[in-house]
Amino acid sequence: MARTAIISDIHANYHALSAVIEDVHAMGCTDLVCLGDIVGYNAYPSECLDLVRKMNCPVVKGNHDEEVVSPFNARMNNVARKAMDWTRSQLDETRLRWLSRLQYQRIVRTDTGTTFSIVHSSLDHPKMWNYIMNASDASNNFPRQFTHVCFHGHTHAPKIFVWDGKHASEDHDNIHPLYLEGFTEFQPLPDLKYFINVGSVGQPRDSDPRASYGIYDTDLNLIIIKRVEYDIGAAKDAVINAELPEYLAERLEKGI
Ligand code: ZN
């Protein structure tokens, strides 16, 4: 059995990460990959980083992982910048060095020989941190995608893009997803390529405050986007106690 969990945008939310890891085990996942933004925004950067390291899994770098090591990104807003400065003060040299060595994109091979790609933003310019919001944005990724499936994060909202060889779309007739309470699942078709945003573990922004992650079952040819309840109150309290901007606590509750 080859069942890989795909987690992204943890953002130092240890309560959300712990709940997701528990769910990953309950869902029978044998492997894990992480799409970056382990740190930033929330109150437990070192704890989340240590837990991901302990998993000994493929990880790619997110813009917050980069920014905390080498500050230069002018596009970061004031709240994010404040949280970033706090985060930098929390991480020791060893952890910063580990973040600095992460790659921007990787191809992962499962035990049963299936390969898929992972990247934080998109494969066309992974260091530019472009936000893939719609099919037009996604059309730049696909010519650089040499695997059937690629997983990404960065926007904090789960989404499925499909490529028929010429055009990118969010065409649900081609995807046939099944939407149920708590998860979405679908079977990828062999002649198409898929670029899948698994949503965010630690700061969802699609108005659903539950943690989000993906599962790729290569035996069943099945992709699942799963939502997980966690102790949002405790995560909010931790943000306030750390004297991080209050808005970062509020948005956890609203999923924005
Ligand atoms: Zn992020």
Short mmCIF file of C-alpha atoms and ligand atoms in Angstrom, two decimals:
data_model
loop_
_atom_site.label_atom_id
_atom_site.label_comp_id
_atom_site.label_asym_id
_atom_site.label_seq_id
_atom_site.Cartn_x
_atom_site.Cartn_y
_atom_site.Cartn_z
CA MET A 1 0.00 0.00 0.00
CA ALA A 2 1.29 3.44 -0.90
CA ARG A 3 -0.62 6.25 0.71
CA THR A 4 1.19 9.59 1.06
CA ALA A 5 -0.04 12.52 3.16
CA ILE A 6 0.75 15.97 1.75
CA ILE A 7 0.90 18.79 4.30
CA SER A 8 1.52 22.48 3.58
CA ASP A 9 1.54 25.93 5.20
CA ILE A 10 1.77 24.75 8.80
CA HIS A 11 2.79 28.27 9.88
CA ALA A 12 3.89 27.38 13.42
CA ASN A 13 0.40 26.20 14.42
CA TYR A 14 1.34 23.21 16.59
CA HIS A 15 -2.24 22.45 17.63
CA ALA A 16 -3.32 22.12 13.99
CA LEU A 17 -0.20 20.14 13.04
CA SER A 18 -0.65 17.63 15.89
CA ALA A 19 -4.31 17.06 14.95
CA VAL A 20 -3.36 16.56 11.29
CA ILE A 21 -0.56 14.10 12.12
CA GLU A 22 -3.02 12.10 14.21
CA ASP A 23 -5.47 12.06 11.29
CA VAL A 24 -2.68 11.08 8.86
CA HIS A 25 -2.07 7.94 10.96
CA ALA A 26 -5.81 7.22 11.32
CA MET A 27 -6.18 7.43 7.51
CA GLY A 28 -3.48 4.78 7.08
CA CYS A 29 -0.88 6.99 5.38
CA THR A 30 2.53 5.33 5.14
CA ASP A 31 4.46 8.37 3.90
CA LEU A 32 4.47 12.11 4.32
CA VAL A 33 5.70 15.12 2.33
CA CYS A 34 5.72 18.78 3.37
CA LEU A 35 5.27 21.69 0.93
CA GLY A 36 6.85 24.40 3.08
CA ASP A 37 5.92 27.46 5.15
CA ILE A 38 6.57 25.50 8.33
CA VAL A 39 7.12 28.76 10.24
CA GLY A 40 5.62 32.28 10.35
CA TYR A 41 2.38 33.79 11.76
CA ASN A 42 1.69 31.50 14.74
CA ALA A 43 3.31 30.75 18.09
CA TYR A 44 5.22 27.45 17.76
CA PRO A 45 7.89 27.71 15.03
CA SER A 46 10.54 25.55 16.74
CA GLU A 47 8.06 22.85 17.83
CA CYS A 48 6.54 22.57 14.34
CA LEU A 49 9.96 22.52 12.67
CA ASP A 50 11.19 19.80 15.05
CA LEU A 51 8.08 17.67 14.43
CA VAL A 52 8.47 17.92 10.64
CA ARG A 53 12.19 17.09 10.94
CA LYS A 54 11.34 14.07 13.07
CA MET A 55 9.14 12.74 10.25
CA ASN A 56 12.27 12.56 8.08
CA CYS A 57 10.24 13.26 4.93
CA PRO A 58 10.77 15.21 1.68
CA VAL A 59 10.27 18.96 2.36
CA VAL A 60 10.37 21.96 0.01
CA LYS A 61 10.97 25.58 0.99
CA GLY A 62 8.17 28.14 1.41
CA ASN A 63 8.51 31.93 1.24
CA HIS A 64 8.27 32.27 5.05
CA ASP A 65 10.98 29.60 5.49
CA GLU A 66 13.16 31.66 3.16
CA GLU A 67 12.29 35.05 4.64
CA VAL A 68 13.12 33.99 8.19
CA VAL A 69 16.65 33.06 7.10
CA SER A 70 17.35 35.86 4.60
CA PRO A 71 15.00 38.84 4.95
CA PHE A 72 14.42 40.64 1.66
CA ASN A 73 10.83 40.15 0.51
CA ALA A 74 9.23 43.60 0.21
CA ARG A 75 5.84 42.05 -0.61
CA MET A 76 5.24 40.97 2.99
CA ASN A 77 2.58 43.05 4.79
CA ASN A 78 3.11 44.63 8.22
CA VAL A 79 1.39 41.87 10.22
CA ALA A 80 3.37 39.15 8.45
CA ARG A 81 6.57 41.19 8.88
CA LYS A 82 5.99 41.59 12.63
CA ALA A 83 5.33 37.87 13.03
CA MET A 84 8.42 37.15 10.91
CA ASP A 85 10.69 39.24 13.16
CA TRP A 86 9.30 37.44 16.22
CA THR A 87 9.76 34.05 14.52
CA ARG A 88 13.39 34.86 13.70
CA SER A 89 14.05 35.60 17.36
CA GLN A 90 12.69 32.16 18.33
CA LEU A 91 14.76 29.95 16.01
CA ASP A 92 18.29 28.87 16.88
CA GLU A 93 21.18 28.57 14.41
CA THR A 94 20.67 24.84 13.79
CA ARG A 95 17.02 25.27 12.87
CA LEU A 96 17.73 28.30 10.65
CA ARG A 97 20.47 26.34 8.86
CA TRP A 98 18.08 23.43 8.27
CA LEU A 99 15.49 25.80 6.72
CA SER A 100 18.14 27.46 4.54
CA ARG A 101 19.09 24.12 2.99
CA LEU A 102 15.61 23.18 1.77
CA GLN A 103 15.11 22.81 -2.00
CA TYR A 104 12.49 24.78 -3.93
CA GLN A 105 11.02 21.79 -5.77
CA ARG A 106 11.39 18.02 -5.69
CA ILE A 107 10.24 14.88 -7.43
CA VAL A 108 9.13 12.20 -4.97
CA ARG A 109 9.10 8.47 -5.77
CA THR A 110 6.81 6.21 -3.74
CA ASP A 111 7.76 2.66 -2.69
CA THR A 112 5.59 1.33 -5.52
CA GLY A 113 7.44 3.46 -8.11
CA THR A 114 4.95 6.29 -8.76
CA THR A 115 6.54 9.72 -9.05
CA PHE A 116 4.96 13.11 -8.34
CA SER A 117 6.22 16.69 -7.96
CA ILE A 118 6.10 18.99 -4.95
CA VAL A 119 6.62 22.78 -4.85
CA HIS A 120 5.44 25.58 -2.57
CA SER A 121 4.09 28.00 -5.22
CA SER A 122 4.51 26.84 -8.83
CA LEU A 123 7.04 25.00 -10.99
CA ASP A 124 7.58 27.77 -13.57
CA HIS A 125 9.33 30.20 -11.21
CA PRO A 126 9.43 28.54 -7.77
CA LYS A 127 11.59 31.32 -6.28
CA MET A 128 9.17 34.05 -7.39
CA TRP A 129 6.43 32.82 -5.01
CA ASN A 130 3.60 33.44 -7.49
CA TYR A 131 0.07 32.90 -6.18
CA ILE A 132 -1.82 30.43 -8.36
CA MET A 133 -5.38 31.65 -7.97
CA ASN A 134 -7.00 30.62 -11.26
CA ALA A 135 -6.61 28.52 -14.41
CA SER A 136 -4.75 31.30 -16.20
CA ASP A 137 -2.08 31.36 -13.44
CA ALA A 138 -1.92 27.55 -13.46
CA SER A 139 -1.31 27.47 -17.24
CA ASN A 140 2.25 28.74 -16.58
CA ASN A 141 2.98 25.80 -14.29
CA PHE A 142 1.97 22.91 -16.53
CA PRO A 143 4.67 23.20 -19.26
CA ARG A 144 7.20 22.74 -16.41
CA GLN A 145 5.35 19.82 -14.82
CA PHE A 146 6.83 16.50 -15.98
CA THR A 147 4.85 14.24 -13.65
CA HIS A 148 1.17 13.28 -13.82
CA VAL A 149 0.46 14.99 -10.50
CA CYS A 150 2.07 17.97 -8.72
CA PHE A 151 1.09 19.20 -5.26
CA HIS A 152 1.47 22.82 -4.14
CA GLY A 153 0.30 25.25 -1.43
CA HIS A 154 0.99 28.98 -0.80
CA THR A 155 -2.57 30.41 -1.29
CA HIS A 156 -3.89 28.47 1.75
CA ALA A 157 -7.01 27.41 -0.21
CA PRO A 158 -7.48 23.89 -1.61
CA LYS A 159 -8.02 23.76 -5.38
CA ILE A 160 -7.62 21.32 -8.28
CA PHE A 161 -6.29 22.42 -11.69
CA VAL A 162 -6.27 20.13 -14.72
CA TRP A 163 -4.30 20.27 -18.00
CA ASP A 164 -5.43 18.58 -21.19
CA GLY A 165 -2.15 19.21 -23.03
CA LYS A 166 -3.19 22.65 -24.28
CA HIS A 167 -5.27 24.39 -21.64
CA ALA A 168 -5.44 24.62 -17.86
CA SER A 169 -8.87 24.61 -16.25
CA GLU A 170 -10.82 24.00 -13.08
CA ASP A 171 -13.17 21.92 -15.22
CA HIS A 172 -15.06 19.71 -12.82
CA ASP A 173 -16.51 17.63 -15.67
CA ASN A 174 -12.96 16.46 -16.33
CA ILE A 175 -12.13 15.98 -12.67
CA HIS A 176 -15.28 14.32 -11.25
CA PRO A 177 -14.60 15.20 -7.61
CA LEU A 178 -16.86 13.92 -4.88
CA TYR A 179 -17.56 16.60 -2.26
CA LEU A 180 -18.51 15.25 1.14
CA GLU A 181 -18.51 16.77 4.62
CA GLY A 182 -14.90 16.82 5.75
CA PHE A 183 -13.28 15.73 2.48
CA THR A 184 -13.18 15.89 -1.30
CA GLU A 185 -11.95 12.94 -3.35
CA PHE A 186 -11.41 12.14 -7.02
CA GLN A 187 -9.57 9.73 -9.33
CA PRO A 188 -7.08 11.39 -11.70
CA LEU A 189 -7.47 10.34 -15.36
CA PRO A 190 -4.33 9.02 -17.10
CA ASP A 191 -4.29 11.42 -20.08
CA LEU A 192 -4.47 14.61 -18.03
CA LYS A 193 -2.08 16.41 -15.66
CA TYR A 194 -3.12 17.66 -12.25
CA PHE A 195 -1.79 20.59 -10.19
CA ILE A 196 -3.34 20.32 -6.76
CA ASN A 197 -3.37 22.80 -3.90
CA VAL A 198 -3.87 20.84 -0.67
CA GLY A 199 -4.80 23.91 1.43
CA SER A 200 -3.19 24.95 4.70
CA VAL A 201 -2.65 23.06 7.95
CA GLY A 202 -2.11 26.09 10.18
CA GLN A 203 -3.92 29.06 8.61
CA PRO A 204 -6.73 28.06 6.19
CA ARG A 205 -8.08 30.96 4.10
CA ASP A 206 -11.11 29.47 2.33
CA SER A 207 -13.58 30.42 5.09
CA ASP A 208 -13.35 26.91 6.56
CA PRO A 209 -11.21 27.17 9.73
CA ARG A 210 -10.50 23.43 9.89
CA ALA A 211 -6.94 22.32 9.04
CA SER A 212 -6.54 21.06 5.45
CA TYR A 213 -4.17 18.46 3.93
CA GLY A 214 -4.02 16.03 1.00
CA ILE A 215 -3.69 12.27 0.58
CA TYR A 216 -2.38 10.56 -2.58
CA ASP A 217 -3.19 6.83 -2.69
CA THR A 218 -1.31 5.49 -5.70
CA ASP A 219 -2.65 1.93 -5.31
CA LEU A 220 -6.26 3.11 -5.54
CA ASN A 221 -5.41 6.03 -7.89
CA LEU A 222 -7.22 8.31 -5.47
CA ILE A 223 -6.58 11.88 -4.30
CA ILE A 224 -8.28 13.18 -1.18
CA ILE A 225 -8.39 16.69 0.32
CA LYS A 226 -9.17 16.20 3.99
CA ARG A 227 -10.37 18.71 6.64
CA VAL A 228 -9.52 18.19 10.31
CA GLU A 229 -10.99 19.83 13.43
CA TYR A 230 -8.45 21.07 15.98
CA ASP A 231 -8.32 23.19 19.13
CA ILE A 232 -8.51 26.65 17.52
CA GLY A 233 -9.06 28.31 20.94
CA ALA A 234 -5.73 27.02 22.23
CA ALA A 235 -3.92 28.12 19.05
CA LYS A 236 -5.48 31.62 19.38
CA ASP A 237 -4.47 31.87 23.06
CA ALA A 238 -0.90 30.96 22.17
CA VAL A 239 -0.77 33.77 19.56
CA ILE A 240 -2.04 36.30 22.13
CA ASN A 241 0.31 35.07 24.86
CA ALA A 242 3.28 35.37 22.53
CA GLU A 243 2.23 39.00 21.88
CA LEU A 244 1.94 38.38 18.16
CA PRO A 245 -0.54 40.64 16.24
CA GLU A 246 -4.09 39.94 17.45
CA TYR A 247 -5.39 39.67 13.90
CA LEU A 248 -3.43 36.44 13.53
CA ALA A 249 -5.56 34.91 16.31
CA GLU A 250 -8.84 36.23 14.85
CA ARG A 251 -8.23 34.89 11.38
CA LEU A 252 -7.75 31.34 12.67
CA GLU A 253 -11.35 31.31 13.88
CA LYS A 254 -12.72 32.72 10.64
CA GLY A 255 -10.55 30.73 8.25
CA ILE A 256 -9.38 33.84 6.41
ZN ZN B 1 1.87 30.18 3.63
#
